[in-house]
Amino acid sequence: MIMEIPLELMLTISQKLPWMFFPDIIPVGHPIFDIINSTNPETDWDLRLACLLLYSFDCKDNFWQLYGDFLPGTDDCTSFLLATEEDLLELQDEELASTMREQKKRGLEFWERNWHSAVPLKIKRLAQEPERFMWALSMAQSRCISKQIRIGALVQDTNMLVPYADMLNHSFQPNCFFHWRFKDRMLEVMINPGQQIRKGDEMTIDYMSGQMNNSFMRRYGFSSPVNPWDVIHFSGRARVHLDSFLSVFNISGLPGEYYHNSKLSFNDDGFVDGAVIAAARTLPTWSDGDTPPIPSIERKAVKDLQEECHQMLAEYPTTTQKDLEILESMTDPRRTLEAAIKYRLHRKQLIEKIIRALDTYQERILF
């Protein structure tokens, strides 16, 4: 255990009715509860948590009045709830851009319904401008921990804002995890079994297991070129042999648990990473047990798949090199603009990594 945070410092709300808060900082009759109670129980967890966060800033002697100084401001936040239309266009992903427009609209409409001119001052001062509410909503989405906790005999699925623990960065191979210690109501940050954290090492957790980069962009505003869960959609006309592809890159495990078995690699040059794992999950494949693949068929399939990858890259209005040049030339860019360019860059880098992986596969399929 390397960190422990007591319940009294957190902001938590149950995921299902009746709404329960731990600690219960909302007094009986406060109108913020009516706003929270008006939300959709199935979908609006983030709106409820944003309301609770805003209320905590106005709650006398609440810890979050101090901790709020450690939260990123609007200019430092990568959440695409705060992105401009220009930033959304720079994603070069119309489906993701459309989703974020709907999310922004949802948040703004909620603010307009509940922060109109007739509301009492104790509500109006929490978010006098829509930008304030959208910032709180971005904090709720990007810093929330969803966990089942036990309070005495009561077990609740909760959405939690946990100070200090919310500063841990994401990794697809994290060295830490969260554990609820019910006897004294503490959230513990624990080291994963078999791992060590030395002085100077970064503590990391897995924000969302099994999610593509577009999911990370929707929720957190970042992406990764080595996300092992990212997906490339091929037409399926050409297929490579699954068993031989896995063996070439020493990938072991079942599809949902693929990992690079470095113990089988004599010359581990670092080529196999999350991008190659993603290729193993998403390339069109065939398998016929122990029957060896026919090299001529495999080579034709490899060429066809590579050609399809080149076609995907050609559909983007910018190249990988151009994106890199844009990022290098930017001085003090908006965080959301920078994240948008990195997102499209990471997508192209994944496709390019698959092209190179297919080259390596083709070279090694003849034993």
Short mmCIF file of C-alpha atoms in Angstrom, two decimals:
data_model
loop_
_atom_site.label_atom_id
_atom_site.label_comp_id
_atom_site.label_asym_id
_atom_site.label_seq_id
_atom_site.Cartn_x
_atom_site.Cartn_y
_atom_site.Cartn_z
CA MET A 1 0.00 0.00 0.00
CA ILE A 2 1.48 3.34 -1.03
CA MET A 3 -1.40 5.78 -0.47
CA GLU A 4 -4.59 5.92 1.56
CA ILE A 5 -7.37 8.52 1.34
CA PRO A 6 -10.12 8.71 3.99
CA LEU A 7 -13.78 8.87 3.00
CA GLU A 8 -14.14 12.30 4.63
CA LEU A 9 -11.99 13.88 1.90
CA MET A 10 -13.90 12.33 -1.01
CA LEU A 11 -17.00 13.28 -2.94
CA THR A 12 -19.13 10.22 -3.65
CA ILE A 13 -22.64 9.54 -4.87
CA SER A 14 -24.37 6.20 -5.31
CA GLN A 15 -24.92 5.01 -8.87
CA LYS A 16 -28.56 4.06 -8.26
CA LEU A 17 -31.57 5.49 -6.47
CA PRO A 18 -32.03 6.45 -3.72
CA TRP A 19 -29.12 8.87 -4.06
CA MET A 20 -26.73 8.46 -1.17
CA PHE A 21 -23.71 10.67 -0.53
CA PHE A 22 -20.61 9.69 1.45
CA PRO A 23 -19.88 11.90 3.29
CA ASP A 24 -23.37 13.40 3.27
CA ILE A 25 -22.53 17.07 2.89
CA ILE A 26 -25.84 18.20 1.34
CA PRO A 27 -28.25 19.51 4.01
CA VAL A 28 -31.94 18.59 3.91
CA GLY A 29 -33.88 20.90 1.64
CA HIS A 30 -30.96 22.31 -0.33
CA PRO A 31 -32.08 22.89 -3.96
CA ILE A 32 -28.94 21.22 -5.38
CA PHE A 33 -30.50 17.91 -4.35
CA ASP A 34 -33.57 18.66 -6.50
CA ILE A 35 -31.28 19.28 -9.47
CA ILE A 36 -29.43 16.02 -8.85
CA ASN A 37 -32.74 14.22 -8.41
CA SER A 38 -33.94 15.46 -11.81
CA THR A 39 -31.19 13.58 -13.68
CA ASN A 40 -31.66 10.32 -15.54
CA PRO A 41 -30.64 7.51 -13.15
CA GLU A 42 -29.28 5.39 -15.99
CA THR A 43 -27.15 7.87 -17.91
CA ASP A 44 -26.46 11.07 -15.98
CA TRP A 45 -23.88 9.99 -13.39
CA ASP A 46 -21.48 12.69 -14.58
CA LEU A 47 -24.09 15.48 -14.31
CA ARG A 48 -24.80 14.45 -10.71
CA LEU A 49 -21.12 14.33 -9.81
CA ALA A 50 -20.53 17.74 -11.42
CA CYS A 51 -23.31 19.23 -9.29
CA LEU A 52 -21.80 17.68 -6.16
CA LEU A 53 -18.37 19.07 -7.04
CA LEU A 54 -19.72 22.59 -7.59
CA TYR A 55 -21.61 22.42 -4.30
CA SER A 56 -18.45 21.33 -2.43
CA PHE A 57 -16.67 24.51 -3.58
CA ASP A 58 -19.45 26.52 -1.92
CA CYS A 59 -19.67 24.35 1.20
CA LYS A 60 -18.08 26.04 4.22
CA ASP A 61 -14.78 24.49 5.38
CA ASN A 62 -15.02 21.70 2.80
CA PHE A 63 -11.67 20.17 1.82
CA TRP A 64 -12.42 20.63 -1.90
CA GLN A 65 -12.31 24.40 -1.49
CA LEU A 66 -8.56 23.90 -1.04
CA TYR A 67 -8.09 20.93 -3.34
CA GLY A 68 -9.78 22.79 -6.18
CA ASP A 69 -6.54 24.75 -6.60
CA PHE A 70 -4.85 21.51 -7.71
CA LEU A 71 -7.41 20.75 -10.42
CA PRO A 72 -6.52 21.78 -13.98
CA GLY A 73 -8.11 24.98 -15.19
CA THR A 74 -10.06 25.36 -18.42
CA ASP A 75 -6.91 26.14 -20.41
CA ASP A 76 -5.04 23.12 -18.99
CA CYS A 77 -7.81 20.55 -19.35
CA THR A 78 -7.81 18.13 -22.31
CA SER A 79 -11.51 17.19 -22.01
CA PHE A 80 -13.27 17.63 -25.34
CA LEU A 81 -16.30 18.99 -23.53
CA LEU A 82 -14.21 22.19 -23.57
CA ALA A 83 -13.05 21.86 -27.18
CA THR A 84 -13.84 24.37 -29.90
CA GLU A 85 -15.42 23.40 -33.22
CA GLU A 86 -11.98 23.84 -34.81
CA ASP A 87 -10.54 21.29 -32.39
CA LEU A 88 -13.28 18.79 -33.21
CA LEU A 89 -12.59 19.13 -36.94
CA GLU A 90 -8.88 18.50 -36.32
CA LEU A 91 -9.71 15.03 -34.99
CA GLN A 92 -10.27 13.89 -38.59
CA ASP A 93 -12.90 11.55 -37.13
CA GLU A 94 -16.42 12.76 -37.83
CA GLU A 95 -18.08 10.09 -35.70
CA LEU A 96 -16.08 11.08 -32.62
CA ALA A 97 -16.57 14.79 -33.35
CA SER A 98 -20.33 14.29 -33.64
CA THR A 99 -20.42 12.38 -30.35
CA MET A 100 -18.58 15.19 -28.57
CA ARG A 101 -20.94 17.81 -30.04
CA GLU A 102 -23.87 15.86 -28.58
CA GLN A 103 -22.11 15.60 -25.21
CA LYS A 104 -21.45 19.34 -25.14
CA LYS A 105 -25.07 20.05 -26.10
CA ARG A 106 -26.29 17.74 -23.32
CA GLY A 107 -24.23 19.58 -20.70
CA LEU A 108 -25.24 23.04 -21.87
CA GLU A 109 -28.93 22.17 -21.99
CA PHE A 110 -28.71 20.81 -18.44
CA TRP A 111 -27.15 24.10 -17.28
CA GLU A 112 -29.82 26.14 -19.07
CA ARG A 113 -32.62 24.14 -17.39
CA ASN A 114 -31.21 24.46 -13.89
CA TRP A 115 -29.30 27.75 -13.85
CA HIS A 116 -31.97 30.05 -15.28
CA SER A 117 -32.65 33.54 -13.96
CA ALA A 118 -35.28 32.43 -11.45
CA VAL A 119 -33.09 30.03 -9.47
CA PRO A 120 -32.10 30.95 -5.90
CA LEU A 121 -28.76 32.65 -5.35
CA LYS A 122 -27.36 29.61 -3.54
CA ILE A 123 -27.66 27.71 -6.84
CA LYS A 124 -26.83 30.54 -9.25
CA ARG A 125 -23.48 31.28 -7.61
CA LEU A 126 -22.28 27.69 -8.11
CA ALA A 127 -22.07 28.12 -11.89
CA GLN A 128 -23.03 31.59 -13.02
CA GLU A 129 -21.71 30.93 -16.53
CA PRO A 130 -22.12 27.75 -18.61
CA GLU A 131 -18.34 27.49 -18.95
CA ARG A 132 -18.11 26.92 -15.20
CA PHE A 133 -20.55 24.01 -15.34
CA MET A 134 -18.88 22.47 -18.39
CA TRP A 135 -15.55 22.63 -16.59
CA ALA A 136 -17.06 20.83 -13.57
CA LEU A 137 -18.58 18.24 -15.90
CA SER A 138 -15.19 17.65 -17.51
CA MET A 139 -13.66 17.16 -14.04
CA ALA A 140 -16.39 14.66 -13.15
CA GLN A 141 -15.84 12.63 -16.31
CA SER A 142 -12.06 12.66 -16.37
CA ARG A 143 -11.33 12.20 -12.65
CA CYS A 144 -14.13 9.88 -11.50
CA ILE A 145 -13.40 6.50 -9.96
CA SER A 146 -16.28 4.02 -10.10
CA LYS A 147 -16.08 1.48 -7.30
CA GLN A 148 -18.18 -0.65 -5.00
CA ILE A 149 -17.70 0.42 -1.38
CA ARG A 150 -18.99 -0.89 1.91
CA ILE A 151 -20.15 1.46 4.66
CA GLY A 152 -20.98 -0.66 7.70
CA ALA A 153 -23.46 -3.25 6.43
CA LEU A 154 -24.36 -1.15 3.37
CA VAL A 155 -22.72 -2.00 0.04
CA GLN A 156 -23.01 0.63 -2.68
CA ASP A 157 -21.80 1.02 -6.26
CA THR A 158 -20.53 4.59 -6.25
CA ASN A 159 -18.99 7.27 -8.43
CA MET A 160 -16.16 8.89 -6.51
CA LEU A 161 -13.92 11.94 -6.76
CA VAL A 162 -10.87 10.99 -4.72
CA PRO A 163 -8.22 13.64 -4.08
CA TYR A 164 -4.61 12.73 -4.86
CA ALA A 165 -5.61 9.34 -6.28
CA ASP A 166 -7.12 11.23 -9.22
CA MET A 167 -3.61 12.43 -10.12
CA LEU A 168 -2.39 8.96 -11.12
CA ASN A 169 -1.78 8.62 -14.84
CA HIS A 170 -3.03 5.83 -17.10
CA SER A 171 -1.07 2.82 -18.31
CA PHE A 172 -2.09 -0.30 -20.22
CA GLN A 173 0.36 -2.11 -17.94
CA PRO A 174 -0.29 -0.33 -14.63
CA ASN A 175 1.71 -0.90 -11.48
CA CYS A 176 -1.10 0.10 -9.07
CA PHE A 177 -4.78 -0.57 -8.36
CA PHE A 178 -7.47 0.74 -5.98
CA HIS A 179 -8.75 -1.17 -2.97
CA TRP A 180 -11.54 -0.19 -0.57
CA ARG A 181 -10.71 -0.81 3.11
CA PHE A 182 -14.14 -0.87 4.68
CA LYS A 183 -13.14 -1.18 8.35
CA ASP A 184 -11.98 2.45 8.50
CA ARG A 185 -13.42 3.77 5.21
CA MET A 186 -10.20 4.26 3.29
CA LEU A 187 -9.41 4.02 -0.40
CA GLU A 188 -5.99 2.43 -0.75
CA VAL A 189 -3.65 2.69 -3.71
CA MET A 190 -1.94 -0.70 -3.81
CA ILE A 191 1.00 -2.02 -5.83
CA ASN A 192 0.03 -4.79 -8.25
CA PRO A 193 1.29 -8.23 -7.15
CA GLY A 194 4.75 -9.07 -8.47
CA GLN A 195 5.67 -5.44 -9.18
CA GLN A 196 7.87 -2.95 -7.42
CA ILE A 197 7.87 0.84 -7.50
CA ARG A 198 11.31 2.28 -7.01
CA LYS A 199 12.23 5.84 -6.14
CA GLY A 200 11.45 8.03 -9.13
CA ASP A 201 9.04 5.55 -10.76
CA GLU A 202 5.62 6.81 -11.81
CA MET A 203 2.55 5.26 -10.20
CA THR A 204 -0.06 4.31 -12.81
CA ILE A 205 -3.49 2.70 -13.01
CA ASP A 206 -5.63 1.40 -15.88
CA TYR A 207 -8.40 3.95 -16.44
CA MET A 208 -10.52 1.73 -18.71
CA SER A 209 -9.67 -1.83 -19.66
CA GLY A 210 -10.41 -3.04 -23.18
CA GLN A 211 -11.32 0.36 -24.67
CA MET A 212 -10.29 1.93 -27.97
CA ASN A 213 -8.60 5.31 -28.30
CA ASN A 214 -11.87 7.01 -29.25
CA SER A 215 -13.29 6.00 -25.85
CA PHE A 216 -10.29 7.50 -24.08
CA MET A 217 -10.74 10.69 -26.11
CA ARG A 218 -14.45 10.94 -25.25
CA ARG A 219 -13.84 10.54 -21.52
CA TYR A 220 -10.33 11.84 -20.85
CA GLY A 221 -9.09 13.72 -23.91
CA PHE A 222 -6.01 11.65 -24.71
CA SER A 223 -5.02 8.70 -26.90
CA SER A 224 -2.07 6.32 -27.25
CA PRO A 225 -0.18 4.92 -30.25
CA VAL A 226 0.30 1.62 -28.37
CA ASN A 227 -3.25 0.96 -27.19
CA PRO A 228 -3.56 -2.85 -27.45
CA TRP A 229 -7.35 -2.56 -27.65
CA ASP A 230 -7.54 -0.22 -30.62
CA VAL A 231 -9.26 -1.56 -33.73
CA ILE A 232 -8.72 -1.25 -37.47
CA HIS A 233 -11.73 -2.29 -39.54
CA PHE A 234 -10.66 -4.31 -42.57
CA SER A 235 -12.91 -5.44 -45.39
CA GLY A 236 -12.12 -9.10 -44.70
CA ARG A 237 -11.20 -9.99 -48.30
CA ALA A 238 -7.69 -11.08 -47.28
CA ARG A 239 -6.69 -13.09 -44.22
CA VAL A 240 -3.47 -14.15 -42.53
CA HIS A 241 -2.99 -17.32 -40.56
CA LEU A 242 -3.71 -16.56 -36.89
CA ASP A 243 -1.43 -19.17 -35.35
CA SER A 244 1.57 -18.26 -37.47
CA PHE A 245 1.06 -14.50 -36.94
CA LEU A 246 0.99 -14.99 -33.17
CA SER A 247 4.06 -17.22 -33.21
CA VAL A 248 6.09 -14.81 -35.35
CA PHE A 249 5.70 -12.10 -32.71
CA ASN A 250 5.71 -14.43 -29.68
CA ILE A 251 2.21 -13.36 -28.71
CA SER A 252 0.57 -15.65 -26.17
CA GLY A 253 -2.79 -15.91 -24.46
CA LEU A 254 -6.42 -15.81 -25.53
CA PRO A 255 -7.79 -12.95 -27.72
CA GLY A 256 -8.99 -10.99 -24.70
CA GLU A 257 -5.69 -11.54 -22.88
CA TYR A 258 -3.00 -11.37 -25.58
CA TYR A 259 0.44 -10.44 -24.30
CA HIS A 260 3.99 -10.42 -25.64
CA ASN A 261 5.86 -13.40 -24.21
CA SER A 262 9.29 -11.81 -24.05
CA LYS A 263 10.78 -15.00 -22.63
CA LEU A 264 10.45 -16.53 -26.09
CA SER A 265 12.30 -13.65 -27.77
CA PHE A 266 16.03 -14.09 -28.26
CA ASN A 267 16.47 -10.62 -29.76
CA ASP A 268 13.85 -8.38 -28.21
CA ASP A 269 14.21 -5.19 -30.25
CA GLY A 270 11.11 -3.58 -28.79
CA PHE A 271 9.13 -3.82 -32.02
CA VAL A 272 6.28 -5.76 -30.42
CA ASP A 273 4.15 -3.35 -28.42
CA GLY A 274 0.49 -2.56 -27.92
CA ALA A 275 0.10 -1.69 -31.61
CA VAL A 276 1.20 -5.19 -32.67
CA ILE A 277 -1.09 -6.70 -30.02
CA ALA A 278 -3.91 -4.63 -31.53
CA ALA A 279 -3.00 -6.00 -34.97
CA ALA A 280 -3.23 -9.55 -33.61
CA ARG A 281 -6.74 -8.81 -32.38
CA THR A 282 -8.07 -7.03 -35.45
CA LEU A 283 -6.37 -8.43 -38.56
CA PRO A 284 -8.66 -10.72 -40.55
CA THR A 285 -7.34 -14.21 -39.80
CA TRP A 286 -7.98 -17.89 -40.45
CA SER A 287 -6.83 -20.93 -38.54
CA ASP A 288 -7.00 -24.64 -39.30
CA GLY A 289 -5.32 -26.25 -36.34
CA ASP A 290 -1.93 -27.76 -37.07
CA THR A 291 -2.06 -27.45 -40.85
CA PRO A 292 0.85 -25.22 -41.93
CA PRO A 293 0.00 -22.10 -43.99
CA ILE A 294 0.82 -22.11 -47.68
CA PRO A 295 3.48 -19.38 -48.19
CA SER A 296 2.16 -18.17 -51.53
CA ILE A 297 -1.33 -17.66 -50.14
CA GLU A 298 0.03 -15.92 -47.07
CA ARG A 299 2.16 -13.53 -49.10
CA LYS A 300 -0.78 -12.53 -51.29
CA ALA A 301 -2.93 -11.94 -48.19
CA VAL A 302 -0.20 -9.80 -46.64
CA LYS A 303 0.11 -7.64 -49.74
CA ASP A 304 -3.66 -7.19 -49.95
CA LEU A 305 -3.90 -6.18 -46.30
CA GLN A 306 -1.02 -3.75 -46.67
CA GLU A 307 -2.68 -2.20 -49.69
CA GLU A 308 -5.88 -1.74 -47.70
CA CYS A 309 -3.86 -0.02 -44.97
CA HIS A 310 -2.30 2.33 -47.53
CA GLN A 311 -5.80 3.16 -48.80
CA MET A 312 -6.88 4.02 -45.24
CA LEU A 313 -3.93 6.36 -44.84
CA ALA A 314 -4.63 8.02 -48.19
CA GLU A 315 -8.13 8.96 -47.01
CA TYR A 316 -6.74 11.25 -44.30
CA PRO A 317 -6.23 14.89 -45.36
CA THR A 318 -2.82 14.98 -43.63
CA THR A 319 0.07 12.54 -43.36
CA THR A 320 1.89 11.34 -40.27
CA GLN A 321 4.86 13.52 -41.15
CA LYS A 322 2.65 16.58 -41.59
CA ASP A 323 1.01 15.98 -38.21
CA LEU A 324 4.43 15.73 -36.56
CA GLU A 325 5.51 18.97 -38.20
CA ILE A 326 2.34 20.72 -37.00
CA LEU A 327 2.91 19.56 -33.43
CA GLU A 328 6.55 20.66 -33.50
CA SER A 329 5.65 24.10 -34.85
CA MET A 330 2.93 24.80 -32.30
CA THR A 331 3.81 27.24 -29.52
CA ASP A 332 1.59 27.18 -26.44
CA PRO A 333 -1.33 25.42 -28.20
CA ARG A 334 -4.73 24.78 -26.68
CA ARG A 335 -4.59 21.45 -24.91
CA THR A 336 -7.63 20.17 -26.79
CA LEU A 337 -6.15 21.16 -30.16
CA GLU A 338 -2.90 19.38 -29.35
CA ALA A 339 -4.82 16.29 -28.18
CA ALA A 340 -6.89 16.26 -31.39
CA ILE A 341 -3.80 16.28 -33.62
CA LYS A 342 -2.17 13.57 -31.51
CA TYR A 343 -5.33 11.46 -31.77
CA ARG A 344 -5.30 11.42 -35.57
CA LEU A 345 -1.51 10.96 -35.54
CA HIS A 346 -1.78 7.92 -33.26
CA ARG A 347 -4.41 6.43 -35.54
CA LYS A 348 -2.10 6.72 -38.54
CA GLN A 349 0.86 5.41 -36.57
CA LEU A 350 -1.15 2.32 -35.66
CA ILE A 351 -1.94 1.67 -39.32
CA GLU A 352 1.71 2.19 -40.26
CA LYS A 353 2.79 -0.19 -37.49
CA ILE A 354 0.47 -2.84 -38.91
CA ILE A 355 2.04 -2.36 -42.35
CA ARG A 356 5.51 -2.91 -40.86
CA ALA A 357 4.30 -5.86 -38.80
CA LEU A 358 2.96 -7.51 -41.94
CA ASP A 359 6.37 -6.99 -43.56
CA THR A 360 8.06 -8.71 -40.63
CA TYR A 361 5.47 -11.48 -40.68
CA GLN A 362 6.02 -12.09 -44.38
CA GLU A 363 9.76 -12.37 -43.87
CA ARG A 364 9.40 -14.96 -41.12
CA ILE A 365 6.53 -17.23 -42.21
CA LEU A 366 8.93 -19.54 -44.07
CA PHE A 367 10.77 -21.48 -41.42
#
